[in-house]
């Protein structure tokens, strides 16, 4: 100890101690703000870190993160005001109408931890949504009222009736659309659903006349989303019925045409093809985000479907939203959601609001690597480049070609880089799904999408490690060794 | 500065500084543990505190709570193991089957903050689930493997196919049923749904033959749950059709009989009434919990539906579960959930698992006021006592009478205290709903439940303050002043 003091004087130690104090005080007071400081490593660093770190250590790292996100709504909106003696108050004991009070309570005890569940087929975005980083960004609170006020929202009817009363979520939907510029939100009603799949069914329910002599025809141009037929027909509804490829639809009378744009599976920007009287268009715009497609203009259709799954990657939340022009349609959609699942998970809505907020804030104050959409667009561009190189090298396949277009959000011109690759096996390969399966690559064959077996749909959103093995393997497939289908892989 | 040093020597300052360091280090390191300390006040204190505290201050209080709940599943269950060069690995790029990998990832980055959203009609349980208190209890981690192993669970098929892979949630379902003793879980498949409403539709889908000449009849004895008819018939399904009161059902051929026990709306314990060949029974046991009914024995039926909403009060989560004997039925139910909402919110499932865990732990290691069920049972008993007194005083109404029975869980004998009161207006009042509405009490009239207008259903689960005003008002209603229906209240 004596020798210790020979080296360090009391004054030295005091300075050291004071410095430590300052740093600790800083940490205690500004821990939150510190964690908000944007300190996001570059894309390459993150990818590398993600690949090499063990899952266990990552899980451990997240244990250190805990943040509080302040409850958002004012408690003054409570619907159960108490007068001094309760004499004149209406007592509502019909449970259904309690939704209104329920959600107020939840707002009051509100707050929600942002622990993100990246979702189905969106492994690549785990890098962006790394919980530690997200927690840091999410700590910031921003007042957003001005933007909210400019849009007319149907919250007082739709949201309350839907057991949601999540004005925050609606606000964040509007903010995100406004900053990305991909959809008009003015004079629209927002209907929240348990993913856009439920909203698709809600639209069918809302648009079908209840007393029609026969079910309403539902069509979409092939190749169409493979789940449309099974979802539409699973209950053999007397209200609506899947009627197949819109291009060959020639029945008279009312119908619904689904326009998926960019299209799942082939990525093309689409418009309606039927053009007959009595048709109602439903636009599934799940993939109309800058990571997949240049945002040429704000979509302005009667019924537009979106989902958190495809925009931010959080498929596990099961949250989607519809922008709907007609009030009666919106009300009937809400009624379906009420009948089907008695509203939408409150937990998921609270988190979704926060996720969208973080995504929008990231657009306003981008980091060195840009916003979520910059990040995702870069990943998609790189993946498509790799895929096209592999396809060229193998010589057995072709891919759709896309023309570049100006993206007003990313402020650059580029060709679409869809979430799926619509791969065609060239002759003599007849069954592309079976051919790839024999090479231990599982895809979904063309017949599911209303077209022939020479096509397959390939997810472009898998983890880096899987994607890399896939393109590597695709580039080296030889025709001869693979023609014999390996039955052991299902 | 010089005079400053005259009072405090360098040594004094160093000691002061070091002390400050210690306190700051302590704060940085142990902040989390501090917030987990268990400090639950008594029931009366809590009720009082809840009534007098302003919502705003409560909301503020929750801001101080942040806890981490460790991720539960081992990361060794990952389905995408990487061999050294990836040569032999199957690459799955058919998005649908990615659910399996998805959920593994979520487990790995897992953990979820327990901020509870008490739900529709369950205001009374807000007291129990006070977020601060719950956070404290939830901090404890318990190993529960032994109990889990004894039950056969269909997780590897059902849960994975359902985009859930939440073995933790299934574990907690089994633990809770075992400790409460209200349902047999052995040799059952667990199917998770977006509330029991979705599971009800999943059951109809699973039990209906896909190619039958006409829709399967669905019946339930009146008074039946008012939403059954509208949910069953909303899409005019060709698979099944609402056929009304089971007591008057006399059609030949297969049918589904819904047995809701205890019954919504009248609270009676029920058994099937049709007793014909070709019938399939579905037991809706949402209310078979000790707060509503003595638990006489573990229910042991082919298909049993439960929901978090009615068991713990967290209706906002939209989470229910079915215990199903037949594997094929369970698989078809899962298929419906996949078609309808592409699985169940991951966020909600993670929280539900934690909520059930806390409820079960509370049964094992009860506090001074007992378990959640003790707490809720006391509230219900008090409320029924108040209601019966008010009904006696007014002389205008009658209520169902129940016989006491032994509850094996609470180890005492008591009469049921249902979640709803099935109130009958006696003559000369003909329309009970209108009569009560004229007294500014909103209820749901008998016609919604398949019976006459002299009955109404009253929710017994509202907030204390509303409930108190209600019984007070009911006890003082006079016939003359109220016979004239006030049209201003809808």
Short mmCIF file of N, CA and C in Angstrom, two decimals, chain A residues 119-122 225 264 287 309-310 419-420 442-444 457-461, chain B residues 92-100:
data_model
loop_
_atom_site.label_atom_id
_atom_site.label_comp_id
_atom_site.label_asym_id
_atom_site.label_seq_id
_atom_site.Cartn_x
_atom_site.Cartn_y
_atom_site.Cartn_z
N UNK A 119 -39.76 -11.98 -38.06
CA UNK A 119 -40.72 -13.01 -38.44
C UNK A 119 -40.42 -13.88 -39.63
N UNK A 120 -41.44 -14.60 -39.98
CA UNK A 120 -41.42 -15.58 -41.06
C UNK A 120 -40.68 -15.04 -42.28
N UNK A 121 -39.62 -15.67 -42.64
CA UNK A 121 -38.95 -15.31 -43.87
C UNK A 121 -38.25 -13.98 -43.82
N UNK A 122 -38.08 -13.43 -42.66
CA UNK A 122 -37.46 -12.11 -42.59
C UNK A 122 -36.19 -12.13 -41.78
N UNK A 225 -51.06 -15.04 -55.58
CA UNK A 225 -50.61 -15.50 -54.24
C UNK A 225 -51.24 -16.86 -53.95
N UNK A 264 -46.91 -11.00 -55.64
CA UNK A 264 -46.40 -12.24 -55.06
C UNK A 264 -47.03 -13.35 -55.91
N UNK A 287 -46.16 -5.58 -50.43
CA UNK A 287 -44.75 -5.46 -50.83
C UNK A 287 -44.43 -4.10 -51.44
N UNK A 309 -45.64 -7.47 -41.15
CA UNK A 309 -44.77 -8.57 -41.57
C UNK A 309 -43.86 -8.18 -42.73
N UNK A 310 -44.42 -7.59 -43.77
CA UNK A 310 -43.64 -7.30 -44.96
C UNK A 310 -42.96 -5.94 -44.92
N UNK A 419 -39.34 -9.61 -53.02
CA UNK A 419 -39.16 -10.50 -51.87
C UNK A 419 -39.11 -11.97 -52.27
N UNK A 420 -39.60 -12.25 -53.48
CA UNK A 420 -39.52 -13.61 -54.01
C UNK A 420 -38.88 -13.58 -55.39
N UNK A 442 -35.67 -26.58 -51.41
CA UNK A 442 -37.14 -26.66 -51.33
C UNK A 442 -37.76 -25.32 -51.74
N UNK A 443 -38.65 -25.37 -52.70
CA UNK A 443 -39.32 -24.17 -53.19
C UNK A 443 -40.80 -24.47 -53.33
N UNK A 444 -41.58 -23.50 -53.81
CA UNK A 444 -43.01 -23.74 -54.04
C UNK A 444 -43.27 -23.67 -55.54
N UNK A 457 -41.37 -20.49 -56.88
CA UNK A 457 -41.18 -19.25 -56.11
C UNK A 457 -40.12 -19.50 -55.05
N UNK A 458 -39.17 -18.61 -54.98
CA UNK A 458 -38.06 -18.73 -54.03
C UNK A 458 -38.07 -17.53 -53.10
N UNK A 459 -38.07 -17.81 -51.80
CA UNK A 459 -38.01 -16.71 -50.84
C UNK A 459 -36.63 -16.06 -50.87
N UNK A 460 -36.61 -14.75 -50.98
CA UNK A 460 -35.35 -14.00 -50.98
C UNK A 460 -35.03 -13.45 -49.60
N UNK A 461 -35.76 -13.88 -48.59
CA UNK A 461 -35.66 -13.23 -47.28
C UNK A 461 -35.10 -14.13 -46.19
N UNK B 92 -34.34 -24.68 -47.47
CA UNK B 92 -35.78 -24.53 -47.58
C UNK B 92 -36.13 -23.09 -47.93
N UNK B 93 -36.56 -22.86 -49.16
CA UNK B 93 -36.91 -21.51 -49.59
C UNK B 93 -38.40 -21.41 -49.95
N UNK B 94 -39.15 -22.37 -49.44
CA UNK B 94 -40.60 -22.28 -49.52
C UNK B 94 -41.03 -21.61 -48.23
N UNK B 95 -41.44 -20.38 -48.32
CA UNK B 95 -41.58 -19.56 -47.12
C UNK B 95 -42.42 -20.19 -46.02
N UNK B 96 -43.43 -20.91 -46.43
CA UNK B 96 -44.38 -21.41 -45.45
C UNK B 96 -43.73 -22.25 -44.36
N UNK B 97 -42.79 -23.07 -44.77
CA UNK B 97 -42.21 -24.01 -43.82
C UNK B 97 -41.17 -23.32 -42.94
N UNK B 98 -40.96 -22.05 -43.17
CA UNK B 98 -40.00 -21.32 -42.35
C UNK B 98 -40.46 -21.06 -40.94
N UNK B 99 -41.74 -21.23 -40.72
CA UNK B 99 -42.26 -21.02 -39.36
C UNK B 99 -41.35 -21.67 -38.32
N UNK B 100 -40.91 -22.84 -38.68
CA UNK B 100 -40.12 -23.61 -37.74
C UNK B 100 -38.85 -22.87 -37.34
#
